[in-house]
PDB file of C-alpha atoms and ligand atoms in Angstrom:
ATOM      1  CA  UNK B   1      92.260  92.191 146.510  1.00  0.00           C
ATOM      2  CA  UNK B   2      93.988  92.185 143.112  1.00  0.00           C
ATOM      3  CA  UNK B   3      93.162  95.311 141.084  1.00  0.00           C
ATOM      4  CA  UNK B   4      91.935  94.835 137.528  1.00  0.00           C
ATOM      5  CA  UNK B   5      92.632  97.206 134.674  1.00  0.00           C
ATOM      6  CA  UNK B   6      91.464  97.151 131.072  1.00  0.00           C
ATOM      7  CA  UNK B   7      93.837  98.327 128.355  1.00  0.00           C
ATOM      8  CA  UNK B   8      91.937  99.573 125.316  1.00  0.00           C
ATOM      9  CA  UNK B   9      91.819 102.151 122.537  1.00  0.00           C
ATOM     10  CA  UNK B  10      90.715 105.558 123.797  1.00  0.00           C
ATOM     11  CA  UNK B  11      87.238 106.977 123.183  1.00  0.00           C
ATOM     12  CA  UNK B  12      86.216 110.615 122.719  1.00  0.00           C
ATOM     13  CA  UNK B  13      84.645 110.536 126.188  1.00  0.00           C
ATOM     14  CA  UNK B  14      88.056 109.700 127.729  1.00  0.00           C
ATOM     15  CA  UNK B  15      89.482 112.993 126.454  1.00  0.00           C
ATOM     16  CA  UNK B  16      88.694 115.278 129.395  1.00  0.00           C
ATOM     17  CA  UNK B  17      90.305 112.857 131.863  1.00  0.00           C
ATOM     18  CA  UNK B  18      93.310 112.374 129.536  1.00  0.00           C
ATOM     19  CA  UNK B  19      93.650 116.154 129.230  1.00  0.00           C
ATOM     20  CA  UNK B  20      93.752 116.581 133.036  1.00  0.00           C
ATOM     21  CA  UNK B  21      96.235 113.730 133.487  1.00  0.00           C
ATOM     22  CA  UNK B  22      98.573 115.129 130.823  1.00  0.00           C
ATOM     23  CA  UNK B  23      98.264 118.682 132.151  1.00  0.00           C
ATOM     24  CA  UNK B  24      99.241 117.668 135.697  1.00  0.00           C
ATOM     25  CA  UNK B  25     102.227 115.743 134.363  1.00  0.00           C
ATOM     26  CA  UNK B  26     103.222 118.605 132.039  1.00  0.00           C
ATOM     27  CA  UNK B  27     103.226 120.959 135.039  1.00  0.00           C
ATOM     28  CA  UNK B  28     106.036 118.794 136.457  1.00  0.00           C
ATOM     29  CA  UNK B  29     107.944 119.307 133.186  1.00  0.00           C
ATOM     30  CA  UNK B  30     107.831 115.615 132.236  1.00  0.00           C
ATOM     31  CA  UNK B  31     105.991 115.926 128.928  1.00  0.00           C
ATOM     32  CA  UNK B  32     104.154 118.376 126.683  1.00  0.00           C
ATOM     33  CA  UNK B  33     100.586 119.342 127.563  1.00  0.00           C
ATOM     34  CA  UNK B  34      98.013 118.601 124.856  1.00  0.00           C
ATOM     35  CA  UNK B  35      95.085 120.858 124.005  1.00  0.00           C
ATOM     36  CA  UNK B  36      91.586 119.368 124.057  1.00  0.00           C
ATOM     37  CA  UNK B  37      91.338 120.040 120.308  1.00  0.00           C
ATOM     38  CA  UNK B  38      94.546 118.065 119.721  1.00  0.00           C
ATOM     39  CA  UNK B  39      93.285 115.123 121.799  1.00  0.00           C
ATOM     40  CA  UNK B  40      89.888 115.025 120.065  1.00  0.00           C
ATOM     41  CA  UNK B  41      91.643 115.152 116.672  1.00  0.00           C
ATOM     42  CA  UNK B  42      94.244 112.490 117.483  1.00  0.00           C
ATOM     43  CA  UNK B  43      92.067 110.145 119.537  1.00  0.00           C
ATOM     44  CA  UNK B  44      92.827 107.219 117.211  1.00  0.00           C
ATOM     45  CA  UNK B  45      96.480 107.331 118.309  1.00  0.00           C
ATOM     46  CA  UNK B  46      95.651 106.817 121.980  1.00  0.00           C
ATOM     47  CA  UNK B  47      95.362 103.849 124.317  1.00  0.00           C
ATOM     48  CA  UNK B  48      94.110 104.070 127.882  1.00  0.00           C
ATOM     49  CA  UNK B  49      94.160 101.880 130.973  1.00  0.00           C
ATOM     50  CA  UNK B  50      90.904 101.932 132.896  1.00  0.00           C
ATOM     51  CA  UNK B  51      90.481 100.710 136.453  1.00  0.00           C
ATOM     52  CA  UNK B  52      87.670  98.393 137.548  1.00  0.00           C
ATOM     53  CA  UNK B  53      85.583 101.374 138.690  1.00  0.00           C
ATOM     54  CA  UNK B  54      85.846 103.050 135.276  1.00  0.00           C
ATOM     55  CA  UNK B  55      88.478 105.606 136.278  1.00  0.00           C
ATOM     56  CA  UNK B  56      91.139 106.556 133.715  1.00  0.00           C
ATOM     57  CA  UNK B  57      94.435 105.301 135.193  1.00  0.00           C
ATOM     58  CA  UNK B  58      96.886 105.930 132.340  1.00  0.00           C
ATOM     59  CA  UNK B  59      97.174 106.935 128.711  1.00  0.00           C
ATOM     60  CA  UNK B  60      99.673 106.685 125.886  1.00  0.00           C
ATOM     61  CA  UNK B  61      99.795 107.446 122.165  1.00  0.00           C
ATOM     62  CA  UNK B  62     101.479 105.871 119.173  1.00  0.00           C
ATOM     63  CA  UNK B  63     102.139 108.535 116.535  1.00  0.00           C
ATOM     64  CA  UNK B  64     103.364 107.270 113.164  1.00  0.00           C
ATOM     65  CA  UNK B  65     105.961 109.837 112.056  1.00  0.00           C
ATOM     66  CA  UNK B  66     107.773 108.402 109.072  1.00  0.00           C
ATOM     67  CA  UNK B  67     107.897 105.517 106.593  1.00  0.00           C
ATOM     68  CA  UNK B  68     109.137 103.001 109.161  1.00  0.00           C
ATOM     69  CA  UNK B  69     109.075 104.954 112.424  1.00  0.00           C
ATOM     70  CA  UNK B  70     106.548 105.521 115.196  1.00  0.00           C
ATOM     71  CA  UNK B  71     106.762 107.645 118.351  1.00  0.00           C
ATOM     72  CA  UNK B  72     105.511 106.882 121.846  1.00  0.00           C
ATOM     73  CA  UNK B  73     104.118 110.108 123.237  1.00  0.00           C
ATOM     74  CA  UNK B  74     101.802 111.405 125.950  1.00  0.00           C
ATOM     75  CA  UNK B  75     102.586 108.391 128.151  1.00  0.00           C
ATOM     76  CA  UNK B  76     101.465 108.978 131.714  1.00  0.00           C
ATOM     77  CA  UNK B  77     100.308 106.790 134.571  1.00  0.00           C
ATOM     78  CA  UNK B  78      98.356 108.338 137.457  1.00  0.00           C
ATOM     79  CA  UNK B  79     100.522 108.598 140.582  1.00  0.00           C
ATOM     80  CA  UNK B  80      98.446 106.146 142.615  1.00  0.00           C
ATOM     81  CA  UNK B  81      98.774 103.509 139.874  1.00  0.00           C
ATOM     82  CA  UNK B  82     102.524 103.733 139.273  1.00  0.00           C
ATOM     83  CA  UNK B  83     104.556 100.502 139.243  1.00  0.00           C
ATOM     84  CA  UNK B  84     101.572  98.253 138.556  1.00  0.00           C
ATOM     85  CA  UNK B  85     102.665  97.410 135.014  1.00  0.00           C
ATOM     86  CA  UNK B  86     100.315  99.864 133.281  1.00  0.00           C
ATOM     87  CA  UNK B  87     103.123 101.762 131.514  1.00  0.00           C
ATOM     88  CA  UNK B  88     104.438  98.479 130.145  1.00  0.00           C
ATOM     89  CA  UNK B  89     100.981  97.352 128.994  1.00  0.00           C
ATOM     90  CA  UNK B  90     100.337 100.588 127.138  1.00  0.00           C
ATOM     91  CA  UNK B  91     103.744 100.574 125.442  1.00  0.00           C
ATOM     92  CA  UNK B  92     103.237  96.908 124.509  1.00  0.00           C
ATOM     93  CA  UNK B  93      99.906  97.832 122.893  1.00  0.00           C
ATOM     94  CA  UNK B  94     101.699 100.511 120.843  1.00  0.00           C
ATOM     95  CA  UNK B  95     104.433  98.053 119.844  1.00  0.00           C
ATOM     96  CA  UNK B  96     101.794  95.542 118.686  1.00  0.00           C
ATOM     97  CA  UNK B  97     100.135  98.245 116.615  1.00  0.00           C
ATOM     98  CA  UNK B  98     103.518  99.136 115.075  1.00  0.00           C
ATOM     99  CA  UNK B  99     103.684  95.587 113.746  1.00  0.00           C
ATOM    100  CA  UNK B 100     100.191  95.883 112.251  1.00  0.00           C
ATOM    101  CA  UNK B 101     101.175  99.156 110.562  1.00  0.00           C
ATOM    102  CA  UNK B 102     104.560  97.787 109.406  1.00  0.00           C
ATOM    103  CA  UNK B 103     106.436 100.403 111.407  1.00  0.00           C
ATOM    104  CA  UNK B 104     109.810  98.830 112.070  1.00  0.00           C
ATOM    105  CA  UNK B 105     111.017 101.085 114.873  1.00  0.00           C
ATOM    106  CA  UNK B 106     109.508 103.041 117.697  1.00  0.00           C
ATOM    107  CA  UNK B 107     111.141 105.814 119.708  1.00  0.00           C
ATOM    108  CA  UNK B 108     110.434 108.169 122.599  1.00  0.00           C
ATOM    109  CA  UNK B 109     111.993 111.346 123.915  1.00  0.00           C
ATOM    110  CA  UNK B 110     111.962 110.966 127.655  1.00  0.00           C
ATOM    111  CA  UNK B 111     113.501 111.318 131.123  1.00  0.00           C
ATOM    112  CA  UNK B 112     112.446 107.733 131.942  1.00  0.00           C
ATOM    113  CA  UNK B 113     115.544 105.871 130.804  1.00  0.00           C
ATOM    114  CA  UNK B 114     115.201 102.917 133.205  1.00  0.00           C
ATOM    115  CA  UNK B 115     111.544 102.332 132.393  1.00  0.00           C
ATOM    116  CA  UNK B 116     112.225 102.171 128.655  1.00  0.00           C
ATOM    117  CA  UNK B 117     115.386 100.079 128.922  1.00  0.00           C
ATOM    118  CA  UNK B 118     113.450  97.559 131.091  1.00  0.00           C
ATOM    119  CA  UNK B 119     111.091  97.275 128.104  1.00  0.00           C
ATOM    120  CA  UNK B 120     113.954  96.532 125.693  1.00  0.00           C
ATOM    121  CA  UNK B 121     114.551 100.023 124.300  1.00  0.00           C
ATOM    122  CA  UNK B 122     118.106 101.300 123.756  1.00  0.00           C
ATOM    123  CA  UNK B 123     119.348 104.820 124.364  1.00  0.00           C
ATOM    124  CA  UNK B 124     120.385 106.427 121.057  1.00  0.00           C
ATOM    125  CA  UNK B 125     121.773 109.762 119.887  1.00  0.00           C
ATOM    126  CA  UNK B 126     118.932 112.130 118.969  1.00  0.00           C
ATOM    127  CA  UNK B 127     120.723 112.756 115.690  1.00  0.00           C
ATOM    128  CA  UNK B 128     119.770 109.256 114.443  1.00  0.00           C
ATOM    129  CA  UNK B 129     116.098 110.296 114.402  1.00  0.00           C
ATOM    130  CA  UNK B 130     114.750 111.945 111.217  1.00  0.00           C
ATOM    131  CA  UNK B 131     114.381 115.733 111.224  1.00  0.00           C
ATOM    132  CA  UNK B 132     110.623 115.350 110.785  1.00  0.00           C
ATOM    133  CA  UNK B 133     110.259 114.620 114.504  1.00  0.00           C
ATOM    134  CA  UNK B 134     111.389 118.097 115.505  1.00  0.00           C
ATOM    135  CA  UNK B 135     108.005 119.565 114.483  1.00  0.00           C
ATOM    136  CA  UNK B 136     106.731 119.145 118.074  1.00  0.00           C
ATOM    137  CA  UNK B 137     110.048 120.200 119.538  1.00  0.00           C
ATOM    138  CA  UNK B 138     110.031 123.723 118.110  1.00  0.00           C
ATOM    139  CA  UNK B 139     106.822 124.383 120.056  1.00  0.00           C
ATOM    140  CA  UNK B 140     108.316 123.086 123.298  1.00  0.00           C
ATOM    141  CA  UNK B 141     109.320 125.641 125.957  1.00  0.00           C
ATOM    142  CA  UNK B 142     112.639 123.789 126.332  1.00  0.00           C
ATOM    143  CA  UNK B 143     113.611 124.104 122.643  1.00  0.00           C
ATOM    144  CA  UNK B 144     116.484 124.122 121.665  1.00  0.00           C
ATOM    145  CA  UNK B 145     118.021 123.110 125.022  1.00  0.00           C
ATOM    146  CA  UNK B 146     116.350 119.727 125.283  1.00  0.00           C
ATOM    147  CA  UNK B 147     117.680 117.512 128.076  1.00  0.00           C
ATOM    148  CA  UNK B 148     115.494 114.493 127.282  1.00  0.00           C
ATOM    149  CA  UNK B 149     117.112 111.348 125.975  1.00  0.00           C
ATOM    150  CA  UNK B 150     116.050 109.395 122.893  1.00  0.00           C
ATOM    151  CA  UNK B 151     115.181 105.707 123.273  1.00  0.00           C
ATOM    152  CA  UNK B 152     114.549 103.386 120.349  1.00  0.00           C
ATOM    153  CA  UNK B 153     113.165  99.862 119.922  1.00  0.00           C
ATOM    154  CA  UNK B 154     113.564  97.738 116.802  1.00  0.00           C
ATOM    155  CA  UNK B 155     110.049  96.312 116.699  1.00  0.00           C
ATOM    156  CA  UNK B 156     110.858  93.552 114.211  1.00  0.00           C
ATOM    157  CA  UNK B 157     113.743  92.318 116.397  1.00  0.00           C
ATOM    158  CA  UNK B 158     111.853  92.520 119.693  1.00  0.00           C
ATOM    159  CA  UNK B 159     109.776  89.441 118.798  1.00  0.00           C
ATOM    160  CA  UNK B 160     106.583  88.628 120.638  1.00  0.00           C
ATOM    161  CA  UNK B 161     107.409  90.654 123.768  1.00  0.00           C
ATOM    162  CA  UNK B 162     104.231  91.306 125.609  1.00  0.00           C
ATOM    163  CA  UNK B 163     103.365  90.278 129.030  1.00  0.00           C
ATOM    164  CA  UNK B 164     100.206  92.155 128.321  1.00  0.00           C
ATOM    165  CA  UNK B 165      96.944  91.124 126.704  1.00  0.00           C
ATOM    166  CA  UNK B 166      95.669  92.543 123.444  1.00  0.00           C
ATOM    167  CA  UNK B 167      94.074  95.956 123.912  1.00  0.00           C
ATOM    168  CA  UNK B 168      90.542  95.617 125.127  1.00  0.00           C
ATOM    169  CA  UNK B 169      90.993  92.278 126.845  1.00  0.00           C
ATOM    170  CA  UNK B 170      90.800  92.012 130.595  1.00  0.00           C
ATOM    171  CA  UNK B 171      93.802  90.703 132.491  1.00  0.00           C
TER     172      UNK B 171
HETATM  173  C1  LIG K   1     107.288 106.248 133.097  1.00  0.00           C
HETATM  174  C2  LIG K   1     105.942 105.727 133.566  1.00  0.00           C
HETATM  175  C3  LIG K   1     104.938 105.791 132.409  1.00  0.00           C
HETATM  176  C4  LIG K   1     106.112 104.259 134.030  1.00  0.00           C
HETATM  177  O1  LIG K   1     104.830 103.695 134.268  1.00  0.00           O
HETATM  178  P1  LIG K   1     104.599 102.488 135.300  1.00  0.00           P
HETATM  179  O2  LIG K   1     103.239 101.962 135.047  1.00  0.00           O
HETATM  180  O3  LIG K   1     104.885 102.942 136.683  1.00  0.00           O
HETATM  181  O4  LIG K   1     105.714 101.442 134.851  1.00  0.00           O
HETATM  182  P2  LIG K   1     105.587  99.834 134.918  1.00  0.00           P
HETATM  183  O5  LIG K   1     104.975  99.457 136.222  1.00  0.00           O
HETATM  184  O6  LIG K   1     104.916  99.325 133.690  1.00  0.00           O
HETATM  185  O7  LIG K   1     107.123  99.414 134.930  1.00  0.00           O
HETATM  186  C5  LIG K   1     107.738  98.682 133.862  1.00  0.00           C
HETATM  187  C6  LIG K   1     109.170  98.409 134.280  1.00  0.00           C
HETATM  188  O8  LIG K   1     109.880  99.648 134.418  1.00  0.00           O
HETATM  189  C7  LIG K   1     110.384  99.794 135.748  1.00  0.00           C
HETATM  190  N1  LIG K   1     110.190 101.210 136.134  1.00  0.00           N
HETATM  191  C8  LIG K   1     109.069 101.947 136.001  1.00  0.00           C
HETATM  192  N2  LIG K   1     109.259 103.202 136.454  1.00  0.00           N
HETATM  193  C9  LIG K   1     110.552 103.234 136.873  1.00  0.00           C
HETATM  194  C10 LIG K   1     111.341 104.247 137.468  1.00  0.00           C
HETATM  195  N3  LIG K   1     110.844 105.483 137.699  1.00  0.00           N
HETATM  196  N4  LIG K   1     112.614 103.956 137.801  1.00  0.00           N
HETATM  197  C11 LIG K   1     113.136 102.719 137.581  1.00  0.00           C
HETATM  198  N5  LIG K   1     112.407 101.704 137.020  1.00  0.00           N
HETATM  199  C12 LIG K   1     111.136 101.959 136.678  1.00  0.00           C
HETATM  200  C13 LIG K   1     109.534  98.876 136.607  1.00  0.00           C
HETATM  201  O9  LIG K   1     110.238  98.455 137.751  1.00  0.00           O
HETATM  202  C14 LIG K   1     109.263  97.730 135.648  1.00  0.00           C
HETATM  203  O10 LIG K   1     110.378  96.882 135.562  1.00  0.00           O
HETATM  204  P3  LIG K   1     110.194  95.249 135.566  1.00  0.00           P
HETATM  205  O11 LIG K   1     108.913  94.942 134.869  1.00  0.00           O
HETATM  206  O12 LIG K   1     111.368  94.768 134.832  1.00  0.00           O
HETATM  207  O13 LIG K   1     110.140  94.890 136.983  1.00  0.00           O
HETATM  208  C15 LIG K   1     105.418 106.543 134.793  1.00  0.00           C
HETATM  209  O14 LIG K   1     106.454 106.628 135.755  1.00  0.00           O
HETATM  210  C16 LIG K   1     104.945 107.961 134.460  1.00  0.00           C
HETATM  211  O15 LIG K   1     103.791 108.187 134.109  1.00  0.00           O
HETATM  212  N6  LIG K   1     105.851 108.933 134.606  1.00  0.00           N
HETATM  213  C17 LIG K   1     105.531 110.339 134.405  1.00  0.00           C
HETATM  214  C18 LIG K   1     105.319 110.681 132.954  1.00  0.00           C
HETATM  215  C19 LIG K   1     106.505 110.356 132.066  1.00  0.00           C
HETATM  216  O16 LIG K   1     107.647 110.639 132.354  1.00  0.00           O
HETATM  217  N7  LIG K   1     106.160 109.746 130.911  1.00  0.00           N
HETATM  218  C20 LIG K   1     107.125 109.327 129.915  1.00  0.00           C
HETATM  219  C21 LIG K   1     107.114 110.294 128.771  1.00  0.00           C
HETATM  220  S1  LIG K   1     107.969 109.589 127.377  1.00  0.00           S
END
């Protein structure tokens, strides 16, 4: 039977599950862990994908960082739900919100080059990103020897990309 997922803005009562998901992924060195206090304070940045039985399957945040720039961060899909299109749906939701906020570009620092290029992002030199983004980086255990790549999407040029539904609607 076809699985159904809802993509929607996160709620405060998603935070404990988001925290566990991010922690397990951070232990593999794929992203930064986030403290509960950070997640409660930044809940408005987050989207989640929820399975039909109410389980949190994935999360992702859009963090506005500069006049015209947003960052995709804390993107993780639970192992058993990989390759079902949830990563794409969450990134699409962030891209749609960029348009609402008049953010012209969105970037991520990542090891997932193929995933992001499939979604239309291009690999760029980290030096093209404004210095403001390094605020998180100085607290990262890998700083200053970061081996992540930077990927960037011009939101205004990417048109109406979205195979996904608006956040909150059921597919
Ligand atoms: C990266 C990640 C979010 C992808 O999520 P996902 O739900 O499995 O990805 P999707 O199913 O939406 O895939 C979207 C596209 O990317 C491709 N893709 C996804 N993961 C891929 C991988 N590891 N290698 C190659 N291609 C990949 C899919 O084939 C699909 O392409 P298509 O639609 O053109 O056929 C997931 O692998 C993850 O949580 N990884 C660990 C955490 C992480 O690295 N997060 C990124 C931090 S910036």
